[in-house]
Short mmCIF file of C-alpha atoms in Angstrom, two decimals:
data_model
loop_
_atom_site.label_atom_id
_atom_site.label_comp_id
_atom_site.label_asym_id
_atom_site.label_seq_id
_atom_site.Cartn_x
_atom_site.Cartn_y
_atom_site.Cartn_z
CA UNK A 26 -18.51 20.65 5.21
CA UNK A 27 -16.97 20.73 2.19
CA UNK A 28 -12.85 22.01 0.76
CA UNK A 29 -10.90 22.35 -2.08
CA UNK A 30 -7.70 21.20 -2.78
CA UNK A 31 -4.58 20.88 -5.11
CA UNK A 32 -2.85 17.15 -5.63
CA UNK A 33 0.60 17.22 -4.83
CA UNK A 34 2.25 17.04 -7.86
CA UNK A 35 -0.11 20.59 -9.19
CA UNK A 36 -2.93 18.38 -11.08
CA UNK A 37 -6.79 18.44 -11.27
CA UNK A 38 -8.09 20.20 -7.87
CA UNK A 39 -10.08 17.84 -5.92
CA UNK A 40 -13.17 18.70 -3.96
CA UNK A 41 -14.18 16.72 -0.85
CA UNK A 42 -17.78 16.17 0.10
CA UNK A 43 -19.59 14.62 2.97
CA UNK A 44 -21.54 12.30 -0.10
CA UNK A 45 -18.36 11.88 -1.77
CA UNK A 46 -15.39 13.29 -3.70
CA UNK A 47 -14.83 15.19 -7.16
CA UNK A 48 -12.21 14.41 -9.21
CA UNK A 49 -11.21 15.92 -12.46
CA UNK A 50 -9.78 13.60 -15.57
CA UNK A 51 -6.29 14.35 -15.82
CA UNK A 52 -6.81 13.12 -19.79
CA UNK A 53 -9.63 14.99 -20.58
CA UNK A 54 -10.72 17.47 -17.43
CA UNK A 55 -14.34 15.34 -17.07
CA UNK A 56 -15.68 15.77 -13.78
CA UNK A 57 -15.92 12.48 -11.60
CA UNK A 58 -17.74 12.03 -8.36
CA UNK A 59 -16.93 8.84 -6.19
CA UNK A 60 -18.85 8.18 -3.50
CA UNK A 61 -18.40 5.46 -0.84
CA UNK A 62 -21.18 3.39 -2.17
CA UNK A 63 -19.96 3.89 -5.86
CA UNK A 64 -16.25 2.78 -5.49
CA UNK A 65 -17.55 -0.60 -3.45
CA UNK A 66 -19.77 -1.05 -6.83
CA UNK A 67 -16.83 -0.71 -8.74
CA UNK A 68 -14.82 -3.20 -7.06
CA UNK A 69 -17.32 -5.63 -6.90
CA UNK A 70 -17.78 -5.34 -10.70
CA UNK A 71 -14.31 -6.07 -11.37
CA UNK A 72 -14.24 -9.04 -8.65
CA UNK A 73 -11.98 -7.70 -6.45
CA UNK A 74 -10.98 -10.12 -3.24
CA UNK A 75 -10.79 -7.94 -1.17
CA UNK A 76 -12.75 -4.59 -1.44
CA UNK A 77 -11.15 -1.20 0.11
CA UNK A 78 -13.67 1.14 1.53
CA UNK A 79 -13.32 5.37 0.41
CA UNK A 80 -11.53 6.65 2.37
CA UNK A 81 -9.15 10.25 2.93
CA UNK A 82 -5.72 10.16 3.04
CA UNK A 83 -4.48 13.79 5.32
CA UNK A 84 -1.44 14.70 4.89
CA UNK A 85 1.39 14.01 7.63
CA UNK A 86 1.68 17.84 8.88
CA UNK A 87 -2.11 19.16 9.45
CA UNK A 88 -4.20 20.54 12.16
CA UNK A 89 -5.37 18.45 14.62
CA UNK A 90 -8.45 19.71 14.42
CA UNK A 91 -8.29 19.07 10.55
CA UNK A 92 -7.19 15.21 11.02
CA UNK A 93 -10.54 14.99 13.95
CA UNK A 94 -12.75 15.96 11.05
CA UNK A 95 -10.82 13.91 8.53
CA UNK A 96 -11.27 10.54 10.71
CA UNK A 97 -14.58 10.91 11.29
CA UNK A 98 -15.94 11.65 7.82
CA UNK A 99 -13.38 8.60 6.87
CA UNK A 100 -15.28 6.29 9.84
CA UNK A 101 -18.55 7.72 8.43
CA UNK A 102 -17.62 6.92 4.70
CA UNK A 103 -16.58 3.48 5.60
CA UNK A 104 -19.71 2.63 7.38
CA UNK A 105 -21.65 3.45 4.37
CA UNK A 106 -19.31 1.48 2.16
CA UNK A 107 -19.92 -1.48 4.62
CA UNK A 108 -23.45 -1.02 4.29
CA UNK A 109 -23.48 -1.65 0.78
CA UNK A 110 -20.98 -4.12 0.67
CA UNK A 111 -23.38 -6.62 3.47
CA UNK A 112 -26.17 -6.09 0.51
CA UNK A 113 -24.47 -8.70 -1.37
CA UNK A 114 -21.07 -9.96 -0.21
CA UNK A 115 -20.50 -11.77 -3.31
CA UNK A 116 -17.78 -13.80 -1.23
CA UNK A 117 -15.84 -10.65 -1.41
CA UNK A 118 -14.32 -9.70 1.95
CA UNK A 119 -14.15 -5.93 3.27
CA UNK A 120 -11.62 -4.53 4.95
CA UNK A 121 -11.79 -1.39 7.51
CA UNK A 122 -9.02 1.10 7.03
CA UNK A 123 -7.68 2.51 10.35
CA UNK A 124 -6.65 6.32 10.73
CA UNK A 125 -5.38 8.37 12.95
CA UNK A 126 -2.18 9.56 11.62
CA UNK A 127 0.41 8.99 14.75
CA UNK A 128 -1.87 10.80 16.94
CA UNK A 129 -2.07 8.01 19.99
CA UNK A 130 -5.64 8.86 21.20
CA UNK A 131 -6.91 9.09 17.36
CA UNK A 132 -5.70 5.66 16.31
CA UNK A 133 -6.97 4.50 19.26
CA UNK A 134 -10.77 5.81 18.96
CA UNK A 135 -10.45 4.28 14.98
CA UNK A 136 -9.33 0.51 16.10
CA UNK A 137 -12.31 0.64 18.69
CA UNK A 138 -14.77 2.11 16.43
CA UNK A 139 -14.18 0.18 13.31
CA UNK A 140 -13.38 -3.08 14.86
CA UNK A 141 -16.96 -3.02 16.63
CA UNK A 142 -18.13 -3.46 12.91
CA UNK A 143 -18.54 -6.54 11.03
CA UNK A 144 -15.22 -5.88 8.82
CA UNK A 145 -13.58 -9.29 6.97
CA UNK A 146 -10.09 -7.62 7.86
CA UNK A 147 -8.10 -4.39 9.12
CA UNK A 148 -6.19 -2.70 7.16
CA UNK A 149 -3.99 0.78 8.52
CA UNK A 150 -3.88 3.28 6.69
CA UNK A 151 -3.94 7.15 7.04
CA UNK A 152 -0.34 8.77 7.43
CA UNK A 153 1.84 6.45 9.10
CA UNK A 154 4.69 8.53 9.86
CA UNK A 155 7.40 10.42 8.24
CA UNK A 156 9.98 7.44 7.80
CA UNK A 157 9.79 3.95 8.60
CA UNK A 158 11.09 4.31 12.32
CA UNK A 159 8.31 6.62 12.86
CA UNK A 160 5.95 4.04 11.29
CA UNK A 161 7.48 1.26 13.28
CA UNK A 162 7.29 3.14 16.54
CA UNK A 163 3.52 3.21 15.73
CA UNK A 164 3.09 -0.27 15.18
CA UNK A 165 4.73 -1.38 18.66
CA UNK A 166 1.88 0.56 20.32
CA UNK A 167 -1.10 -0.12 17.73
CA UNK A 168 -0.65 -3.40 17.28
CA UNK A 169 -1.27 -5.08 20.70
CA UNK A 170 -4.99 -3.52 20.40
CA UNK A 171 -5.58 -5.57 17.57
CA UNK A 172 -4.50 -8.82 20.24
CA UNK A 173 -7.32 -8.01 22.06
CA UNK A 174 -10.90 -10.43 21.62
CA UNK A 175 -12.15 -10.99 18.43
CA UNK A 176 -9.66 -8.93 16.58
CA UNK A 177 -7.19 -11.36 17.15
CA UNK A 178 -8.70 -13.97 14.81
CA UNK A 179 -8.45 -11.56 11.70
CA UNK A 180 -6.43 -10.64 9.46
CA UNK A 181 -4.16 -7.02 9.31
CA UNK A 182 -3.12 -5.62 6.02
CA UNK A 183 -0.36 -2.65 5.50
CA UNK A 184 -1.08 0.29 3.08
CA UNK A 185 0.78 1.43 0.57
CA UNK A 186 3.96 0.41 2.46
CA UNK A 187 6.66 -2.50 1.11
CA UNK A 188 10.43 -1.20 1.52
CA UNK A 189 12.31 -3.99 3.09
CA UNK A 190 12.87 -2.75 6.29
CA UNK A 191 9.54 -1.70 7.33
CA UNK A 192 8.22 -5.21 6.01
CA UNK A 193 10.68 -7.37 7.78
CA UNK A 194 9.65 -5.24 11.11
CA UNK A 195 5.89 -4.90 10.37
CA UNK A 196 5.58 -8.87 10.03
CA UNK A 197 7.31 -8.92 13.27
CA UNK A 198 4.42 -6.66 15.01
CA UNK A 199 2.13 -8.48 13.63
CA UNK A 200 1.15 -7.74 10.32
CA UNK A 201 0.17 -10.58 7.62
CA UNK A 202 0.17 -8.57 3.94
CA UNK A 203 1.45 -5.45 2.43
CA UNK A 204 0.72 -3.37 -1.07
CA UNK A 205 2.76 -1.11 -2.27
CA UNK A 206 4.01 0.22 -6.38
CA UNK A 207 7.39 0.49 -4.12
CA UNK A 208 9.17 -2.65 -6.30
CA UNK A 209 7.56 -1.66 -9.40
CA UNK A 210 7.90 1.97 -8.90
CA UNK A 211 11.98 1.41 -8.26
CA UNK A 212 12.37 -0.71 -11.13
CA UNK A 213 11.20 2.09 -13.80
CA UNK A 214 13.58 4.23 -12.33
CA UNK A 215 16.52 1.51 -12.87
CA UNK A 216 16.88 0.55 -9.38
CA UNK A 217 16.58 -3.49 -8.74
CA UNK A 218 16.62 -5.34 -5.73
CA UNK A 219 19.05 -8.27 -5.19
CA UNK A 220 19.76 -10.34 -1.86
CA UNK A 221 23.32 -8.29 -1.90
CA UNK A 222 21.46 -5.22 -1.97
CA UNK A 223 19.93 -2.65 -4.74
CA UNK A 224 21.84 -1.83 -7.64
CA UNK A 225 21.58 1.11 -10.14
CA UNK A 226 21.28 -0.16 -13.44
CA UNK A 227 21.97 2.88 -15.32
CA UNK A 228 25.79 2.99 -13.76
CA UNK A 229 28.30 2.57 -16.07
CA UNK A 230 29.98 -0.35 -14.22
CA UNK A 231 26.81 -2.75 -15.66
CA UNK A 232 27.57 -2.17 -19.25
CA UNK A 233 30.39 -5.28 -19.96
CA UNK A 234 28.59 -7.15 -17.05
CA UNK A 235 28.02 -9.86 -19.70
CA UNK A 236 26.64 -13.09 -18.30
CA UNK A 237 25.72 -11.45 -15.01
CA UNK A 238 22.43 -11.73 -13.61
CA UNK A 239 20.66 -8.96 -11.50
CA UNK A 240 20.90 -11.86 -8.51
CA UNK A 241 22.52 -15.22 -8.42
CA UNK A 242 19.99 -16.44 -6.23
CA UNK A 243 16.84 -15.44 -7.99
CA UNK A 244 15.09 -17.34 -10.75
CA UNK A 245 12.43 -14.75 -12.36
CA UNK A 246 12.16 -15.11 -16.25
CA UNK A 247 14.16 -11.94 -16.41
CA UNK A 248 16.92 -13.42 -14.44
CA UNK A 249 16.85 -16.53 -16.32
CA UNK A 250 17.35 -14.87 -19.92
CA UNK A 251 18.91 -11.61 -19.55
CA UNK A 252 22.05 -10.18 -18.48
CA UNK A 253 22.97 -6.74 -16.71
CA UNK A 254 24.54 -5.48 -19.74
CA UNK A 255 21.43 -5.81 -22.22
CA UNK A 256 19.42 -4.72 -18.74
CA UNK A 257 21.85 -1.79 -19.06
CA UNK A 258 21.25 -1.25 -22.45
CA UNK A 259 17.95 -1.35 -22.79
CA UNK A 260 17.54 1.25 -19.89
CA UNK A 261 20.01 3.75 -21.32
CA UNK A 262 18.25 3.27 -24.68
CA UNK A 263 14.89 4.19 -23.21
CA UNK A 264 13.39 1.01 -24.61
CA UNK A 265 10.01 0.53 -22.71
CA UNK A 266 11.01 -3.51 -22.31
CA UNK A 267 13.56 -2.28 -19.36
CA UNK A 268 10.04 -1.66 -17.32
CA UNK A 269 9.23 -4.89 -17.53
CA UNK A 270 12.05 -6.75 -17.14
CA UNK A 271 12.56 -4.51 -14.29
CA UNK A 272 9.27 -5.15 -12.79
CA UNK A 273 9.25 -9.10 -12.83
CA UNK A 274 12.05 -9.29 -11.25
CA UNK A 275 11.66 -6.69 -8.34
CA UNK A 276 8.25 -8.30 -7.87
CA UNK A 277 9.61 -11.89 -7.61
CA UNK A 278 12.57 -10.26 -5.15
CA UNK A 279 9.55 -9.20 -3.19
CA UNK A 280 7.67 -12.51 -2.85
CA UNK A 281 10.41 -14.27 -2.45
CA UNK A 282 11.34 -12.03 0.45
CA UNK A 283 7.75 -12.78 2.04
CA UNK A 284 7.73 -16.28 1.39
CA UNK A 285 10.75 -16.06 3.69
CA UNK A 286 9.18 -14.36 6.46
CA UNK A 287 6.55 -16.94 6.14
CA UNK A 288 8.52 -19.99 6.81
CA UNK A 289 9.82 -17.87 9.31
CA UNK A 290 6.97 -17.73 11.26
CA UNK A 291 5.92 -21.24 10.66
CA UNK A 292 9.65 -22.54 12.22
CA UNK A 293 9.05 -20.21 15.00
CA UNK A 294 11.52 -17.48 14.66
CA UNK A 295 9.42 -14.79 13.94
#
């Protein structure tokens, strides 16, 4: 019950167990093996808040038959993970991770299976669709299971997903946090957000911008001290400060976009 397979981008292959997964160091070629009980270890070591059981991400096109197997091993790796985390919570929470891909009856059997567990959260994962309408469609018919009895009293986490639109729809469904390296992955790449929209650092048009900030409205440390020009600058020089200059202030667009949604909800609109 085991397969081999190539990452994406053409690194290290990676082998997938029933016990666990192999990895190979991308630095140094060492062989890794994670298994569900060892990556709960590791986040409790570090303290982490909330711990993320192992898991297997399929790919969007696959064989149904291939994403059957794929949830189940995933169901059967997170109810080993749980097991070890109830050993000694720490006052860490765990969250379940939902899959299913978009397949209706799939999603369906993981929200009934893992929500008969004694999971802290949810959190839905797995692929969630080829573009954010496809990922929204999901969410109007998902989320009204998670409505239902005791599921209603806790919380539902995103994966891996933070562009604006699908937040400011998600939090309508109801979903209460998001990850994602979407702000921070933008900003390397000289694209910053700003409540007039994103702008592309590296044009031309930012070079004289002297005085301007990325957003009038935003009051990040990067904001507060730095210009577009010398953000222009410093990205067409390659200097590795753009990155974080970049990154503290797409991060504080980010919570400053949730902290709207937030009062949001609490004056009733949402």
């Amino acid at each position: 019950n085991s397969k081999s397979s190539s990452s994406p981008d053409g690194g290290p292959p990676v082998k997938v167990t029933e016990d666990g997964v192999y990895f190979r160091s991308y630095r140094d070629g060492t062989k890794i093996f994670l298994t569900p009980e060892s990556t709960v270890d590791a986040q409790k070591s570090y303290g982490a808040d909330i711990i993320i059981p192992l898991d297997q991400l399929p790919p969007y096109h696959i064989d149904r038959q291939q994403l059957v197997e794929s949830v189940d091993r995933s169901h059967r790796w997170e109810t080993r993970s749980l097991r070890r985390h109830l050993e000694n919570t720490k006052d860490q929470a765990m969250y379940c991770v939902v899959h299913g891909g978009v397949d209706v009856e799939l999603r369906t059997k993981s929200v009934e299976y893992l929500t008969s567990l004694p999971f802290d959260g949810y959190a839905i994962g797995g692929s969630l669709g080829k573009n954010s309408d496809e990922l929204i469609s999901l969410l109007e018919w998902m989320m009204p299971m998670f409505e239902e009895g005791h599921r209603k009293d806790k919380p539902r986490h995103l994966l891996g997903i933070a562009d604006e639109k699908s937040i400011l729809e998600s939090v309508k469904h109801g979903i209460d946090t998001f990850d994602s390296c979407y702000p921070t992955r933008l900003s390397r790449h000289g694209t910053l957000l700003t409540r007039e929209g994103k702008i592309h650092i590296k044009s031309g048009k930012h070079s004289k911008s002297y005085g301007v900030k990325i957003d009038s409205e935003c009051n990040c440390k990067t904001c507060q001290h730095y210009d577009r020009s010398y953000l222009w600058h410093l990205y067409k020089a390659k200097e590795p400060l753009f990155m974080q200059l970049g990154a503290v202030h797409n991060i504080q667009y980010m919570n400053d976009l949730m902290a709207q949604q937030r009062q949001a909800i609490l004056d009733g609109k949402i």
